[in-house]
Amino acid sequence: MGEAVQRRFTVLTAVVAALGMTATLSGCGGDSGTGDVTLKLVAADYGNSAANSSEKYWSGVAAGFEKEHPGIKIDVSVYSWKDVDRKVAEMVKAGKAPDIAQIGAYADYAKDGKLYSADQMLSIRTQANFLPTLTDAGKVDGTLYGLPFVASTRLLFYNEKLFGQAGLDAPETWDDIQKDATALKAKGVEYPFALPLGQEESQAETLMWLLSNSGGYVDDVGLYDIDSAQNIATFSWLRDNLVGKGLTGPVEPGKLDRAKAFEAFTNGDVGMLNGHPTLMEEAEAKGVKVGMVPLPGAEGPTKGSMGVADWMMGFKQNGNRKAIGDFFDYAYSDENVLAFADEYDLLPVTGSASAEMETDSKHAKLREFLAALPNSQLPPFGKTSWATVSEAIKTNIGDAVAPGGSPERVLGSIAAEATKAEGAE
């Protein structure tokens, strides 16, 4: 993967340089220039304490940018993930939109005409360097508005100590998961397979399982396909073969939030679950040796992982297009992209930074996640209906695997809500 990314980036850079096209597209136009401008930046906090707050990162980036761009100041505000999307929505509604936001969703603002498109802000070099999988997810009606900021993929994690004690090999199929979980339960493991389908993040857990049976939220042309036969079969299998056989632990999946499942894993009480890089680091810091494999599927390992991305965007309201573009070009340097990824054990969103991470031995543990990114599938972030649909999934999906639950009914209800929300776009 890394060689292909690096080769693509190298060739692209050479072509751009040869054509003399590295000047920013944002340099033309009639809006304000870059003198005596203060850009308001609102960002999410990825840290869990004052010591690793994202405010430290953004303050450093702002200071470096201001040094190189006299006359432009960056006013940084960082909020928790619980608050940041709401804060930005309130600012926009009050007519006081930030110039730059780093948050979880962009589509509503793009549809409302409030955002600059990427080619209105960024240099060609910066645009060309984003990983295509991520830019595809950042588009509305074929135009890139959501700039990928940081990414992650998912793998199946297993506790190597518990597996060794039970004499088990890493699972490759759903049948393997059931057999391994049965053996772990017999050994007294509290959560043989932790299945967090509570409200915290179950739209992601759901997508991982759908992909493992060649399903998903949308079909090949981007239309919602939530209650497909494949998706119903997936949740029927979970209900009958994991939950129904008592293999998912003492908390029913619909009431198990991801944070609680992850905490149980780091405490050594979980045999298997779907995890991300940050969990890997947290578990190993507590002495849990983590095995990782691609998500097992109905017939074999899943070919594509679930990907996740968060977004940057530039708001039009204050007319600071040129200054915003200059800041983005600075913020997306390899140095800055890798510094953030390093701090939070996440994946870079650019080809050049990905290639550098892959060849650096200190990132060896992230290589499996990095390798999964180009073929990953992301939720349909470009749909303004996605926020409504995501909430419907989080609220209801646990019922699909409950004793006596009906995956057909639950997925059908969510699909109906998706159709209604899609029609309102």
GROMACS .gro file of C-alpha atoms in nm:
model
  425
    1MET     CA    1   0.000   0.000   0.000
    2GLY     CA    2   0.263   0.254   0.106
    3GLU     CA    3   0.476   0.212  -0.207
    4ALA     CA    4   0.175   0.274  -0.430
    5VAL     CA    5   0.075   0.583  -0.233
    6GLN     CA    6   0.429   0.715  -0.233
    7ARG     CA    7   0.475   0.651  -0.605
    8ARG     CA    8   0.146   0.820  -0.686
    9PHE     CA    9   0.237   1.122  -0.476
   10THR     CA   10   0.589   1.146  -0.621
   11VAL     CA   11   0.464   1.137  -0.980
   12LEU     CA   12   0.190   1.386  -0.903
   13THR     CA   13   0.429   1.625  -0.736
   14ALA     CA   14   0.668   1.606  -1.031
   15VAL     CA   15   0.391   1.684  -1.277
   16VAL     CA   16   0.264   1.973  -1.070
   17ALA     CA   17   0.612   2.117  -1.032
   18ALA     CA   18   0.685   2.078  -1.403
   19LEU     CA   19   0.374   2.269  -1.493
   20GLY     CA   20   0.452   2.543  -1.244
   21MET     CA   21   0.115   2.496  -1.079
   22THR     CA   22   0.205   2.502  -0.712
   23ALA     CA   23   0.061   2.848  -0.657
   24THR     CA   24  -0.265   2.844  -0.468
   25LEU     CA   25  -0.593   2.865  -0.647
   26SER     CA   26  -0.715   3.082  -0.365
   27GLY     CA   27  -0.497   3.369  -0.481
   28CYS     CA   28  -0.755   3.489  -0.731
   29GLY     CA   29  -1.091   3.638  -0.652
   30GLY     CA   30  -1.238   3.940  -0.489
   31ASP     CA   31  -1.261   3.851  -0.121
   32SER     CA   32  -1.032   3.975   0.154
   33GLY     CA   33  -0.659   3.922   0.133
   34THR     CA   34  -0.426   3.810   0.407
   35GLY     CA   35  -0.334   4.138   0.576
   36ASP     CA   36  -0.455   4.211   0.931
   37VAL     CA   37  -0.689   3.913   0.947
   38THR     CA   38  -0.793   3.713   1.252
   39LEU     CA   39  -0.920   3.367   1.170
   40LYS     CA   40  -1.150   3.201   1.420
   41LEU     CA   41  -1.068   2.827   1.445
   42VAL     CA   42  -1.292   2.587   1.638
   43ALA     CA   43  -1.162   2.232   1.687
   44ALA     CA   44  -1.246   1.912   1.869
   45ASP     CA   45  -1.045   1.783   2.162
   46TYR     CA   46  -0.901   1.436   2.105
   47GLY     CA   47  -0.722   1.429   2.440
   48ASN     CA   48  -0.842   1.285   2.767
   49SER     CA   49  -0.655   1.520   3.002
   50ALA     CA   50  -0.497   1.863   3.013
   51ALA     CA   51  -0.163   1.701   2.934
   52ASN     CA   52  -0.270   1.584   2.589
   53SER     CA   53  -0.542   1.835   2.506
   54SER     CA   54  -0.569   1.920   2.137
   55GLU     CA   55  -0.549   2.286   2.239
   56LYS     CA   56  -0.173   2.240   2.281
   57TYR     CA   57  -0.144   2.107   1.926
   58TRP     CA   58  -0.352   2.381   1.766
   59SER     CA   59  -0.179   2.656   1.963
   60GLY     CA   60   0.154   2.527   1.831
   61VAL     CA   61   0.029   2.514   1.473
   62ALA     CA   62  -0.119   2.863   1.507
   63ALA     CA   63   0.206   3.004   1.645
   64GLY     CA   64   0.409   2.853   1.362
   65PHE     CA   65   0.167   2.979   1.100
   66GLU     CA   66   0.155   3.332   1.244
   67LYS     CA   67   0.535   3.347   1.237
   68GLU     CA   68   0.534   3.268   0.865
   69HIS     CA   69   0.232   3.488   0.785
   70PRO     CA   70   0.260   3.828   0.958
   71GLY     CA   71  -0.076   4.000   0.966
   72ILE     CA   72  -0.280   3.682   1.011
   73LYS     CA   73  -0.377   3.579   1.363
   74ILE     CA   74  -0.542   3.251   1.460
   75ASP     CA   75  -0.795   3.257   1.743
   76VAL     CA   76  -0.816   2.896   1.866
   77SER     CA   77  -1.109   2.744   2.060
   78VAL     CA   78  -1.111   2.374   2.146
   79TYR     CA   79  -1.419   2.193   2.277
   80SER     CA   80  -1.488   1.834   2.380
   81TRP     CA   81  -1.637   1.600   2.122
   82LYS     CA   82  -1.960   1.608   2.321
   83ASP     CA   83  -1.991   1.982   2.260
   84VAL     CA   84  -1.799   2.087   1.951
   85ASP     CA   85  -2.052   2.008   1.678
   86ARG     CA   86  -2.328   2.178   1.876
   87LYS     CA   87  -2.107   2.482   1.945
   88VAL     CA   88  -2.033   2.530   1.575
   89ALA     CA   89  -2.401   2.484   1.485
   90GLU     CA   90  -2.496   2.751   1.740
   91MET     CA   91  -2.232   2.990   1.605
   92VAL     CA   92  -2.353   2.942   1.249
   93LYS     CA   93  -2.717   2.987   1.348
   94ALA     CA   94  -2.629   3.308   1.532
   95GLY     CA   95  -2.456   3.448   1.223
   96LYS     CA   96  -2.112   3.416   1.384
   97ALA     CA   97  -1.964   3.123   1.196
   98PRO     CA   98  -1.599   3.043   1.260
   99ASP     CA   99  -1.364   3.076   0.966
  100ILE     CA  100  -1.236   2.722   1.018
  101ALA     CA  101  -1.396   2.427   1.193
  102GLN     CA  102  -1.252   2.085   1.266
  103ILE     CA  103  -1.555   1.875   1.359
  104GLY     CA  104  -1.742   1.556   1.276
  105ALA     CA  105  -1.976   1.661   0.994
  106TYR     CA  106  -1.977   1.904   0.705
  107ALA     CA  107  -2.259   1.809   0.466
  108ASP     CA  108  -2.536   2.031   0.609
  109TYR     CA  109  -2.315   2.338   0.587
  110ALA     CA  110  -2.208   2.254   0.233
  111LYS     CA  111  -2.567   2.199   0.117
  112ASP     CA  112  -2.663   2.535   0.266
  113GLY     CA  113  -2.389   2.709   0.066
  114LYS     CA  114  -2.194   2.813   0.375
  115LEU     CA  115  -1.859   2.650   0.290
  116TYR     CA  116  -1.582   2.716   0.043
  117SER     CA  117  -1.501   2.422  -0.180
  118ALA     CA  118  -1.152   2.276  -0.162
  119ASP     CA  119  -1.046   2.417  -0.496
  120GLN     CA  120  -1.144   2.766  -0.381
  121MET     CA  121  -0.901   2.744  -0.089
  122LEU     CA  122  -0.620   2.495  -0.132
  123SER     CA  123  -0.307   2.474  -0.340
  124ILE     CA  124  -0.310   2.202  -0.602
  125ARG     CA  125  -0.033   2.025  -0.413
  126THR     CA  126  -0.241   2.008  -0.093
  127GLN     CA  127  -0.554   1.890  -0.276
  128ALA     CA  128  -0.369   1.621  -0.469
  129ASN     CA  129  -0.209   1.481  -0.155
  130PHE     CA  130  -0.530   1.367   0.019
  131LEU     CA  131  -0.601   0.994   0.007
  132PRO     CA  132  -0.874   0.932  -0.254
  133THR     CA  133  -1.081   0.710  -0.023
  134LEU     CA  134  -1.116   1.003   0.214
  135THR     CA  135  -1.181   1.275  -0.042
  136ASP     CA  136  -1.457   1.061  -0.193
  137ALA     CA  137  -1.626   1.071   0.148
  138GLY     CA  138  -1.576   1.448   0.175
  139LYS     CA  139  -1.778   1.541  -0.135
  140VAL     CA  140  -2.128   1.675  -0.176
  141ASP     CA  141  -2.267   1.646  -0.530
  142GLY     CA  142  -1.919   1.566  -0.657
  143THR     CA  143  -1.745   1.869  -0.501
  144LEU     CA  144  -1.502   1.843  -0.211
  145TYR     CA  145  -1.609   2.051   0.089
  146GLY     CA  146  -1.509   1.832   0.382
  147LEU     CA  147  -1.130   1.818   0.404
  148PRO     CA  148  -1.026   1.495   0.577
  149PHE     CA  149  -0.837   1.582   0.894
  150VAL     CA  150  -0.755   1.252   1.058
  151ALA     CA  151  -0.856   0.892   0.990
  152SER     CA  152  -0.879   0.551   1.148
  153THR     CA  153  -0.967   0.198   1.049
  154ARG     CA  154  -1.092  -0.100   1.245
  155LEU     CA  155  -0.956  -0.450   1.301
  156LEU     CA  156  -1.071  -0.737   1.517
  157PHE     CA  157  -0.877  -0.741   1.845
  158TYR     CA  158  -0.827  -1.046   2.061
  159ASN     CA  159  -0.661  -1.094   2.397
  160GLU     CA  160  -0.357  -1.311   2.321
  161LYS     CA  161  -0.326  -1.435   2.680
  162LEU     CA  162  -0.688  -1.551   2.696
  163PHE     CA  163  -0.660  -1.712   2.353
  164GLY     CA  164  -0.342  -1.892   2.456
  165GLN     CA  165  -0.501  -2.024   2.774
  166ALA     CA  166  -0.792  -2.162   2.569
  167GLY     CA  167  -0.563  -2.302   2.297
  168LEU     CA  168  -0.722  -2.089   2.025
  169ASP     CA  169  -0.604  -1.946   1.693
  170ALA     CA  170  -0.708  -1.605   1.562
  171PRO     CA  171  -1.053  -1.615   1.398
  172GLU     CA  172  -1.101  -1.575   1.023
  173THR     CA  173  -1.473  -1.641   0.985
  174TRP     CA  174  -1.797  -1.588   1.177
  175ASP     CA  175  -1.797  -1.959   1.262
  176ASP     CA  176  -1.450  -1.917   1.412
  177ILE     CA  177  -1.577  -1.627   1.624
  178GLN     CA  178  -1.861  -1.841   1.760
  179LYS     CA  179  -1.634  -2.140   1.833
  180ASP     CA  180  -1.367  -1.922   1.995
  181ALA     CA  181  -1.623  -1.733   2.202
  182THR     CA  182  -1.775  -2.062   2.320
  183ALA     CA  183  -1.432  -2.183   2.433
  184LEU     CA  184  -1.358  -1.853   2.608
  185LYS     CA  185  -1.690  -1.864   2.791
  186ALA     CA  186  -1.607  -2.215   2.912
  187LYS     CA  187  -1.283  -2.072   3.055
  188GLY     CA  188  -1.479  -1.811   3.250
  189VAL     CA  189  -1.407  -1.506   3.031
  190GLU     CA  190  -1.660  -1.237   3.122
  191TYR     CA  191  -1.707  -1.099   2.769
  192PRO     CA  192  -1.614  -1.370   2.516
  193PHE     CA  193  -1.711  -1.124   2.239
  194ALA     CA  194  -1.795  -0.769   2.339
  195LEU     CA  195  -2.066  -0.632   2.107
  196PRO     CA  196  -2.128  -0.262   2.188
  197LEU     CA  197  -2.457  -0.172   2.023
  198GLY     CA  198  -2.550   0.095   2.277
  199GLN     CA  199  -2.608   0.454   2.176
  200GLU     CA  200  -2.252   0.582   2.203
  201GLU     CA  201  -2.104   0.459   1.872
  202SER     CA  202  -2.317   0.171   1.749
  203GLN     CA  203  -2.350   0.310   1.396
  204ALA     CA  204  -1.980   0.223   1.354
  205GLU     CA  205  -2.006  -0.124   1.512
  206THR     CA  206  -2.306  -0.190   1.289
  207LEU     CA  207  -2.122  -0.093   0.971
  208MET     CA  208  -1.830  -0.322   1.055
  209TRP     CA  209  -2.063  -0.619   1.079
  210LEU     CA  210  -2.252  -0.525   0.761
  211LEU     CA  211  -1.927  -0.501   0.565
  212SER     CA  212  -1.820  -0.844   0.690
  213ASN     CA  213  -2.113  -0.993   0.494
  214SER     CA  214  -2.064  -0.778   0.180
  215GLY     CA  215  -2.339  -0.541   0.291
  216GLY     CA  216  -2.339  -0.179   0.404
  217TYR     CA  217  -2.554   0.128   0.448
  218VAL     CA  218  -2.569   0.221   0.079
  219ASP     CA  219  -2.566   0.034  -0.251
  220ASP     CA  220  -2.323   0.071  -0.541
  221VAL     CA  221  -2.485   0.395  -0.659
  222GLY     CA  222  -2.501   0.554  -0.315
  223LEU     CA  223  -2.867   0.491  -0.229
  224TYR     CA  224  -2.959   0.370   0.119
  225ASP     CA  225  -2.989  -0.009   0.133
  226ILE     CA  226  -3.012  -0.062   0.507
  227ASP     CA  227  -3.268  -0.344   0.513
  228SER     CA  228  -3.108  -0.552   0.238
  229ALA     CA  229  -3.126  -0.930   0.261
  230GLN     CA  230  -2.753  -0.940   0.342
  231ASN     CA  231  -2.787  -0.693   0.628
  232ILE     CA  232  -3.086  -0.876   0.774
  233ALA     CA  233  -2.892  -1.204   0.752
  234THR     CA  234  -2.597  -1.044   0.936
  235PHE     CA  235  -2.802  -0.934   1.233
  236SER     CA  236  -2.996  -1.259   1.238
  237TRP     CA  237  -2.662  -1.439   1.274
  238LEU     CA  238  -2.554  -1.209   1.557
  239ARG     CA  239  -2.886  -1.260   1.738
  240ASP     CA  240  -2.885  -1.638   1.703
  241ASN     CA  241  -2.516  -1.730   1.722
  242LEU     CA  242  -2.356  -1.479   1.958
  243VAL     CA  243  -2.618  -1.300   2.168
  244GLY     CA  244  -2.863  -1.588   2.184
  245LYS     CA  245  -2.591  -1.828   2.295
  246GLY     CA  246  -2.480  -1.602   2.579
  247LEU     CA  247  -2.142  -1.521   2.423
  248THR     CA  248  -2.152  -1.140   2.447
  249GLY     CA  249  -2.116  -1.090   2.820
  250PRO     CA  250  -2.329  -0.977   3.114
  251VAL     CA  251  -2.452  -0.649   2.958
  252GLU     CA  252  -2.696  -0.684   2.670
  253PRO     CA  253  -2.547  -0.535   2.351
  254GLY     CA  254  -2.814  -0.266   2.319
  255LYS     CA  255  -2.707  -0.126   2.656
  256LEU     CA  256  -2.331  -0.170   2.613
  257ASP     CA  257  -2.156   0.149   2.506
  258ARG     CA  258  -1.823   0.134   2.326
  259ALA     CA  259  -1.635   0.308   2.609
  260LYS     CA  260  -1.747   0.040   2.857
  261ALA     CA  261  -1.653  -0.240   2.617
  262PHE     CA  262  -1.311  -0.084   2.558
  263GLU     CA  263  -1.257  -0.041   2.932
  264ALA     CA  264  -1.339  -0.407   2.989
  265PHE     CA  265  -1.089  -0.502   2.717
  266THR     CA  266  -0.810  -0.300   2.876
  267ASN     CA  267  -0.893  -0.471   3.206
  268GLY     CA  268  -0.842  -0.812   3.047
  269ASP     CA  269  -1.208  -0.915   3.067
  270VAL     CA  270  -1.282  -0.935   2.692
  271GLY     CA  271  -1.179  -1.211   2.455
  272MET     CA  272  -1.260  -1.033   2.126
  273LEU     CA  273  -1.400  -0.706   1.998
  274ASN     CA  274  -1.366  -0.466   1.708
  275GLY     CA  275  -1.103  -0.204   1.791
  276HIS     CA  276  -0.900   0.094   1.671
  277PRO     CA  277  -0.539   0.212   1.720
  278THR     CA  278  -0.601   0.416   2.033
  279LEU     CA  279  -0.750   0.114   2.210
  280MET     CA  280  -0.446  -0.092   2.109
  281GLU     CA  281  -0.215   0.154   2.283
  282GLU     CA  282  -0.435   0.182   2.593
  283ALA     CA  283  -0.465  -0.195   2.630
  284GLU     CA  284  -0.094  -0.264   2.590
  285ALA     CA  285  -0.014   0.015   2.837
  286LYS     CA  286  -0.214  -0.189   3.092
  287GLY     CA  287  -0.035  -0.512   3.009
  288VAL     CA  288  -0.292  -0.663   2.773
  289LYS     CA  289  -0.118  -0.817   2.473
  290VAL     CA  290  -0.335  -0.748   2.170
  291GLY     CA  291  -0.368  -0.970   1.866
  292MET     CA  292  -0.514  -0.810   1.553
  293VAL     CA  293  -0.665  -0.956   1.236
  294PRO     CA  294  -0.887  -0.826   0.955
  295LEU     CA  295  -1.256  -0.840   1.044
  296PRO     CA  296  -1.371  -1.202   1.008
  297GLY     CA  297  -1.649  -1.242   0.756
  298ALA     CA  298  -1.919  -1.493   0.680
  299GLU     CA  299  -1.687  -1.688   0.448
  300GLY     CA  300  -1.342  -1.550   0.534
  301PRO     CA  301  -1.154  -1.232   0.626
  302THR     CA  302  -1.334  -0.915   0.517
  303LYS     CA  303  -1.160  -0.757   0.218
  304GLY     CA  304  -1.243  -0.399   0.316
  305SER     CA  305  -1.233  -0.246   0.662
  306MET     CA  306  -1.455   0.025   0.801
  307GLY     CA  307  -1.287   0.364   0.783
  308VAL     CA  308  -1.358   0.669   0.994
  309ALA     CA  309  -1.263   1.030   0.930
  310ASP     CA  310  -1.314   1.370   1.088
  311TRP     CA  311  -1.328   1.689   0.886
  312MET     CA  312  -1.193   2.041   0.838
  313MET     CA  313  -1.392   2.309   0.657
  314GLY     CA  314  -1.373   2.674   0.568
  315PHE     CA  315  -1.677   2.897   0.618
  316LYS     CA  316  -1.758   3.175   0.372
  317GLN     CA  317  -1.925   3.416   0.612
  318ASN     CA  318  -1.627   3.641   0.687
  319GLY     CA  319  -1.485   3.636   0.335
  320ASN     CA  320  -1.139   3.520   0.443
  321ARG     CA  321  -1.091   3.266   0.166
  322LYS     CA  322  -0.728   3.343   0.089
  323ALA     CA  323  -0.618   3.344   0.453
  324ILE     CA  324  -0.809   3.022   0.522
  325GLY     CA  325  -0.643   2.855   0.226
  326ASP     CA  326  -0.300   2.966   0.342
  327PHE     CA  327  -0.368   2.819   0.685
  328PHE     CA  328  -0.486   2.488   0.542
  329ASP     CA  329  -0.177   2.460   0.321
  330TYR     CA  330   0.034   2.509   0.633
  331ALA     CA  331  -0.169   2.279   0.857
  332TYR     CA  332  -0.154   1.993   0.607
  333SER     CA  333   0.226   1.981   0.594
  334ASP     CA  334   0.368   1.636   0.670
  335GLU     CA  335   0.517   1.767   0.992
  336ASN     CA  336   0.182   1.884   1.127
  337VAL     CA  337  -0.021   1.589   0.998
  338LEU     CA  338   0.219   1.336   1.149
  339ALA     CA  339   0.246   1.525   1.479
  340PHE     CA  340  -0.128   1.498   1.535
  341ALA     CA  341  -0.144   1.135   1.424
  342ASP     CA  342   0.146   1.052   1.658
  343GLU     CA  343  -0.016   1.223   1.955
  344TYR     CA  344  -0.342   1.029   1.931
  345ASP     CA  345  -0.243   0.704   1.755
  346LEU     CA  346  -0.449   0.789   1.449
  347LEU     CA  347  -0.380   0.772   1.076
  348PRO     CA  348  -0.267   1.056   0.849
  349VAL     CA  349  -0.495   1.162   0.567
  350THR     CA  350  -0.233   1.251   0.305
  351GLY     CA  351  -0.035   1.027   0.074
  352SER     CA  352   0.306   1.167   0.162
  353ALA     CA  353   0.250   1.148   0.540
  354SER     CA  354   0.109   0.794   0.505
  355ALA     CA  355   0.417   0.685   0.312
  356GLU     CA  356   0.644   0.835   0.576
  357MET     CA  357   0.451   0.668   0.858
  358GLU     CA  358   0.466   0.330   0.687
  359THR     CA  359   0.844   0.337   0.651
  360ASP     CA  360   0.912   0.463   1.004
  361SER     CA  361   0.977   0.172   1.243
  362LYS     CA  362   0.827   0.359   1.538
  363HIS     CA  363   0.487   0.326   1.368
  364ALA     CA  364   0.514  -0.049   1.307
  365LYS     CA  365   0.207  -0.122   1.519
  366LEU     CA  366  -0.008   0.104   1.303
  367ARG     CA  367   0.087  -0.056   0.971
  368GLU     CA  368  -0.203  -0.301   0.967
  369PHE     CA  369  -0.447  -0.013   1.020
  370LEU     CA  370  -0.267   0.195   0.758
  371ALA     CA  371  -0.278  -0.090   0.507
  372ALA     CA  372  -0.655  -0.118   0.554
  373LEU     CA  373  -0.724   0.250   0.485
  374PRO     CA  374  -0.712   0.264   0.100
  375ASN     CA  375  -0.975  -0.011   0.071
  376SER     CA  376  -1.185   0.101   0.365
  377GLN     CA  377  -1.548   0.206   0.340
  378LEU     CA  378  -1.670   0.509   0.530
  379PRO     CA  379  -2.021   0.597   0.644
  380PRO     CA  380  -2.211   0.818   0.394
  381PHE     CA  381  -2.085   1.145   0.541
  382GLY     CA  382  -2.177   1.339   0.225
  383LYS     CA  383  -2.550   1.288   0.283
  384THR     CA  384  -2.716   1.558   0.490
  385SER     CA  385  -2.958   1.285   0.598
  386TRP     CA  386  -2.677   1.085   0.757
  387ALA     CA  387  -2.701   1.259   1.094
  388THR     CA  388  -3.066   1.157   1.125
  389VAL     CA  389  -3.003   0.804   1.001
  390SER     CA  390  -2.702   0.761   1.229
  391GLU     CA  391  -2.911   0.862   1.528
  392ALA     CA  392  -3.183   0.614   1.430
  393ILE     CA  393  -2.925   0.337   1.415
  394LYS     CA  394  -2.775   0.428   1.752
  395THR     CA  395  -3.117   0.437   1.914
  396ASN     CA  396  -3.264   0.119   1.769
  397ILE     CA  397  -3.004  -0.129   1.643
  398GLY     CA  398  -2.962  -0.306   1.977
  399ASP     CA  399  -3.321  -0.427   1.951
  400ALA     CA  400  -3.230  -0.628   1.640
  401VAL     CA  401  -3.017  -0.872   1.839
  402ALA     CA  402  -3.222  -0.885   2.158
  403PRO     CA  403  -3.392  -1.215   2.246
  404GLY     CA  404  -3.695  -1.240   2.022
  405GLY     CA  405  -3.581  -0.934   1.829
  406SER     CA  406  -3.656  -0.896   1.460
  407PRO     CA  407  -3.365  -0.772   1.245
  408GLU     CA  408  -3.606  -0.741   0.953
  409ARG     CA  409  -3.839  -0.514   1.150
  410VAL     CA  410  -3.565  -0.302   1.309
  411LEU     CA  411  -3.363  -0.254   0.990
  412GLY     CA  412  -3.684  -0.191   0.797
  413SER     CA  413  -3.782   0.084   1.041
  414ILE     CA  414  -3.439   0.248   1.013
  415ALA     CA  415  -3.456   0.218   0.634
  416ALA     CA  416  -3.795   0.391   0.630
  417GLU     CA  417  -3.652   0.676   0.838
  418ALA     CA  418  -3.355   0.698   0.600
  419THR     CA  419  -3.586   0.723   0.299
  420LYS     CA  420  -3.785   0.997   0.470
  421ALA     CA  421  -3.470   1.189   0.565
  422GLU     CA  422  -3.326   1.147   0.216
  423GLY     CA  423  -3.642   1.291   0.065
  424ALA     CA  424  -3.609   1.599   0.287
  425GLU     CA  425  -3.258   1.684   0.158
   0.00000   0.00000   0.00000
